[in-house]
XYZ file of C-alpha atoms in Angstrom:
318
model
C 85.149 -46.622 -4.254
C 88.094 -48.696 -3.695
C 89.727 -50.627 -6.711
C 89.167 -53.691 -4.969
C 85.490 -53.242 -4.304
C 84.842 -52.393 -8.208
C 86.834 -55.815 -8.976
C 84.385 -57.531 -6.378
C 81.395 -56.038 -7.792
C 82.126 -56.924 -11.194
C 81.730 -60.563 -9.959
C 84.048 -62.020 -12.567
C 83.576 -59.718 -15.408
C 86.784 -57.960 -16.549
C 86.650 -54.269 -16.233
C 88.212 -51.442 -18.543
C 90.513 -49.092 -16.872
C 93.101 -46.299 -18.329
C 95.797 -44.171 -17.588
C 96.399 -40.632 -18.669
C 99.194 -38.189 -18.255
C 98.571 -34.830 -16.692
C 98.664 -31.751 -19.353
C 101.959 -30.056 -20.008
C 102.521 -26.933 -17.996
C 100.507 -24.208 -19.389
C 97.360 -25.995 -20.487
C 94.309 -26.272 -18.394
C 91.714 -29.195 -17.321
C 90.149 -28.992 -20.718
C 93.046 -30.830 -22.405
C 92.358 -33.629 -19.868
C 88.532 -33.695 -20.667
C 89.250 -33.706 -24.353
C 91.419 -36.704 -24.119
C 88.883 -38.302 -21.608
C 85.325 -37.616 -23.359
C 85.700 -40.153 -25.947
C 86.449 -42.825 -23.568
C 83.967 -42.202 -20.622
C 81.449 -43.441 -23.020
C 83.015 -46.859 -22.482
C 82.244 -46.631 -18.760
C 86.039 -46.927 -17.214
C 85.990 -48.306 -13.551
C 88.628 -46.097 -12.662
C 91.449 -43.486 -14.464
C 94.970 -43.309 -13.263
C 96.849 -40.051 -13.578
C 100.733 -39.976 -13.433
C 102.684 -37.739 -11.532
C 106.102 -36.350 -12.692
C 109.015 -35.372 -10.668
C 110.461 -31.914 -11.109
C 113.593 -31.666 -13.002
C 116.444 -29.089 -12.356
C 117.975 -26.509 -15.048
C 120.772 -24.337 -14.302
C 120.928 -20.570 -15.718
C 123.854 -18.253 -15.447
C 123.263 -14.982 -13.706
C 124.846 -11.584 -14.460
C 127.696 -12.246 -11.912
C 128.701 -15.616 -13.704
C 127.229 -17.868 -10.904
C 124.920 -20.712 -11.964
C 121.435 -20.911 -10.266
C 119.430 -23.803 -9.962
C 115.795 -23.968 -10.905
C 113.213 -26.534 -10.259
C 111.137 -27.452 -13.261
C 107.795 -29.536 -13.471
C 106.645 -30.008 -16.794
C 103.327 -31.840 -15.949
C 101.955 -30.375 -12.848
C 98.375 -31.054 -11.000
C 98.116 -34.633 -10.395
C 96.022 -34.090 -7.208
C 94.068 -31.514 -8.868
C 93.214 -33.493 -12.001
C 92.071 -36.344 -9.915
C 89.708 -34.363 -8.082
C 88.545 -32.719 -11.247
C 88.025 -36.163 -12.894
C 85.955 -37.274 -9.968
C 83.697 -34.511 -9.715
C 83.192 -33.926 -13.640
C 82.787 -37.851 -14.566
C 82.057 -39.315 -11.170
C 84.297 -41.881 -12.060
C 87.221 -43.078 -9.283
C 90.543 -41.507 -10.196
C 93.714 -42.915 -8.962
C 96.638 -40.737 -8.405
C 100.371 -41.852 -8.736
C 102.324 -41.342 -5.542
C 105.795 -41.654 -5.968
C 109.197 -41.543 -3.893
C 111.083 -39.282 -6.204
C 110.748 -35.506 -5.423
C 108.681 -36.191 -2.173
C 109.660 -35.784 1.358
C 107.873 -37.821 3.937
C 106.027 -34.595 5.104
C 105.318 -33.858 1.373
C 103.909 -37.475 1.224
C 101.341 -37.042 4.277
C 100.326 -33.583 3.087
C 99.397 -35.186 -0.396
C 97.635 -37.902 1.455
C 95.734 -35.671 3.699
C 94.630 -33.722 0.723
C 93.430 -36.900 -1.368
C 91.495 -38.031 1.803
C 89.733 -34.790 2.021
C 88.907 -34.795 -1.305
C 87.310 -38.141 -1.185
C 89.869 -39.993 -3.421
C 90.026 -43.529 -2.010
C 93.046 -45.358 -4.107
C 96.678 -44.433 -4.638
C 99.023 -46.285 -6.911
C 102.287 -46.324 -4.968
C 105.736 -46.276 -7.167
C 109.671 -45.580 -6.369
C 109.403 -43.588 -9.681
C 112.027 -43.356 -12.441
C 115.456 -41.366 -12.224
C 115.328 -37.928 -13.642
C 117.298 -37.067 -16.811
C 119.880 -35.558 -14.733
C 120.659 -38.941 -12.503
C 122.245 -42.039 -13.590
C 120.389 -43.806 -11.112
C 117.342 -43.224 -8.918
C 118.280 -40.661 -6.082
C 115.777 -40.432 -3.366
C 114.783 -37.091 -1.956
C 116.477 -35.939 1.298
C 114.118 -36.956 3.948
C 112.127 -39.045 1.674
C 111.774 -42.658 0.815
C 114.161 -44.543 -1.207
C 111.890 -47.555 -1.963
C 108.274 -48.282 -2.908
C 107.954 -50.541 0.138
C 108.694 -47.642 2.642
C 106.165 -45.699 0.926
C 103.422 -48.517 0.962
C 104.281 -48.753 4.840
C 103.657 -44.775 5.185
C 100.401 -45.132 3.501
C 99.412 -48.094 5.769
C 100.150 -46.248 8.831
C 98.000 -42.999 7.619
C 95.092 -45.913 7.082
C 95.922 -46.649 10.977
C 95.866 -42.943 12.080
C 99.505 -42.804 12.576
C 101.027 -39.422 11.387
C 104.546 -38.408 11.573
C 103.799 -35.964 14.281
C 102.963 -38.858 17.177
C 101.725 -36.019 19.417
C 98.885 -34.915 17.294
C 95.645 -35.018 19.298
C 92.203 -36.507 17.737
C 93.645 -37.762 14.419
C 91.627 -39.797 11.841
C 92.874 -42.582 9.998
C 92.503 -42.579 6.192
C 91.331 -45.764 4.183
C 93.234 -45.687 0.916
C 93.131 -48.875 -1.339
C 96.925 -49.345 -2.410
C 98.129 -50.524 -5.631
C 101.557 -51.160 -6.523
C 103.489 -51.934 -9.803
C 104.425 -55.558 -11.015
C 106.831 -56.653 -13.872
C 106.324 -59.744 -15.902
C 109.723 -59.324 -17.248
C 111.140 -58.086 -13.946
C 112.041 -54.389 -13.293
C 115.385 -53.534 -15.143
C 117.260 -52.859 -11.993
C 116.363 -56.318 -10.348
C 119.077 -59.212 -10.589
C 116.344 -61.758 -11.776
C 112.792 -62.345 -11.485
C 112.808 -63.971 -8.153
C 114.452 -61.256 -6.300
C 111.752 -59.105 -7.875
C 109.199 -61.231 -6.657
C 110.561 -61.166 -3.290
C 110.148 -57.152 -3.562
C 106.550 -57.490 -4.688
C 105.572 -59.771 -2.138
C 107.315 -57.475 0.311
C 105.024 -54.594 -0.758
C 101.781 -57.026 -0.386
C 102.621 -58.391 2.886
C 103.010 -54.566 3.957
C 99.453 -53.808 2.958
C 99.293 -53.187 -0.843
C 95.782 -54.479 -2.103
C 96.265 -54.858 -5.676
C 99.003 -54.809 -8.569
C 99.016 -53.308 -12.019
C 101.464 -54.660 -14.410
C 104.065 -53.034 -16.682
C 102.942 -53.430 -20.365
C 103.638 -56.533 -22.229
C 103.178 -57.941 -25.635
C 103.498 -61.692 -24.930
C 100.321 -62.911 -22.855
C 102.479 -66.000 -21.656
C 105.037 -63.696 -19.664
C 101.660 -62.272 -17.719
C 100.358 -65.770 -17.184
C 103.816 -66.959 -16.085
C 103.771 -64.007 -13.722
C 100.592 -64.589 -12.335
C 101.406 -68.272 -11.615
C 104.789 -67.192 -9.799
C 102.864 -64.586 -7.611
C 100.595 -67.199 -6.662
C 102.855 -69.702 -5.937
C 104.733 -67.086 -3.630
C 101.616 -66.162 -1.653
C 100.657 -63.154 -3.491
C 96.734 -63.535 -3.587
C 95.761 -59.876 -4.488
C 94.098 -59.144 -7.867
C 96.954 -58.637 -10.823
C 95.648 -56.116 -13.489
C 97.434 -56.296 -16.732
C 98.670 -53.215 -18.348
C 98.218 -52.881 -21.931
C 99.820 -50.390 -24.752
C 99.367 -50.814 -28.362
C 102.409 -50.747 -30.722
C 101.317 -48.444 -33.499
C 104.508 -46.932 -35.014
C 107.692 -48.754 -36.375
C 109.895 -46.601 -34.174
C 108.305 -48.410 -31.244
C 110.133 -51.357 -32.076
C 113.127 -49.724 -30.530
C 111.705 -47.210 -28.134
C 109.573 -49.384 -26.283
C 112.144 -51.954 -25.504
C 114.500 -49.198 -24.593
C 112.454 -47.154 -22.434
C 110.671 -49.924 -20.623
C 112.749 -52.718 -20.715
C 110.532 -55.373 -22.135
C 110.787 -58.057 -25.215
C 108.429 -57.643 -28.217
C 107.336 -61.049 -29.488
C 109.010 -62.199 -32.884
C 105.747 -62.527 -34.729
C 104.690 -59.166 -33.952
C 108.028 -57.655 -35.096
C 107.879 -59.509 -38.203
C 104.401 -58.537 -39.191
C 105.461 -54.566 -38.440
C 108.709 -55.189 -40.863
C 106.684 -56.307 -43.588
C 104.141 -53.379 -43.337
C 104.673 -50.935 -46.036
C 102.939 -47.851 -44.473
C 102.304 -46.300 -41.197
C 98.720 -47.057 -41.557
C 99.388 -50.619 -41.813
C 101.735 -50.717 -38.941
C 99.252 -49.015 -36.758
C 96.568 -51.568 -38.013
C 98.663 -54.548 -37.360
C 99.508 -53.157 -33.570
C 95.782 -52.697 -32.871
C 94.979 -55.978 -34.062
C 97.615 -57.661 -31.883
C 96.328 -55.755 -28.867
C 92.631 -56.499 -29.616
C 93.661 -60.178 -29.746
C 95.966 -60.031 -26.746
C 93.263 -58.560 -24.848
C 90.580 -61.217 -25.749
C 92.829 -63.846 -24.562
C 93.406 -62.212 -21.539
C 89.612 -61.706 -20.643
C 88.999 -65.188 -21.398
C 91.807 -65.953 -18.750
C 89.871 -63.827 -16.535
C 91.773 -60.890 -15.657
C 90.200 -58.539 -13.196
C 90.630 -55.467 -15.587
C 92.442 -54.307 -18.568
C 94.449 -51.387 -17.920
C 95.358 -49.223 -21.032
C 98.184 -46.923 -20.958
C 96.867 -43.969 -23.028
C 99.660 -41.662 -22.907
C 96.887 -39.105 -23.196
C 95.794 -40.275 -26.824
C 92.205 -41.706 -26.733
C 92.101 -42.884 -30.249
C 93.868 -46.183 -30.282
C 92.492 -47.036 -26.925
C 89.154 -46.395 -27.713
C 89.528 -48.660 -31.085
C 90.570 -51.514 -28.992
C 88.032 -51.064 -26.212
C 85.057 -50.821 -28.452
C 86.090 -54.593 -29.881
C 85.946 -55.573 -26.115
C 83.491 -53.870 -23.979
């Protein structure tokens, strides 16, 4: 079922959804099930599975020359999504990224997803890998998420890269894209970021999932600005509890967001890790209650494949 259909059928009730990481290389699907088992009891409407680009390492050969090796630490997004849908009968949403994919790779992935009965994709540009100062597109791939949206929409209209193919079948993917209440870190300002977001929606994106945030007013303002700019698709807020003092620096650094002064002060006064965790969890619970009152279509939890904190929060809400 499409994400938009889940939202329509909920008739104004806020849905519960979550995002997981694929297991690291060498682990099997049971690692994913172990993460999900405690959460499926709460009946999530859908489960996102992230995609991780291959990185590169160089090893010196006996002749002294360096050889480049491709390394993907978290493989299997397509397979994991298929396993989730078959095991739990819950819709899985694979992330589809520009980085590391040619247009042909993208088309192949979409054909596989369509064959497996997966109805949704979350389309992202993707982040630079460690060896890149800025994002570098794959040769023969897409440089921007809006280009990737166009390719998915094209396939939804039966438009394949080989225009000489006969008897092609159109796909019917529901397309999600990312939104940034505090703007994408590479955008000059929020207005320009909004311009590109509207472009993705105008091209055919069906819903938006936001970057995490800790100040609900920023989400409210973001929704208002979207509506003022003619963006009418559902906007799902992303939630991640802050549960360790080290996250006071790591979250702003890695995700380019601000932390509310009140939350920071409470965390700095805490005298042990368990107190810090409890403060962060209570903040998230109160944040989610306010978002539900506002009428958000879903709460989307970034679990980082740790079910404990997400389950605690969701149990207070659903």
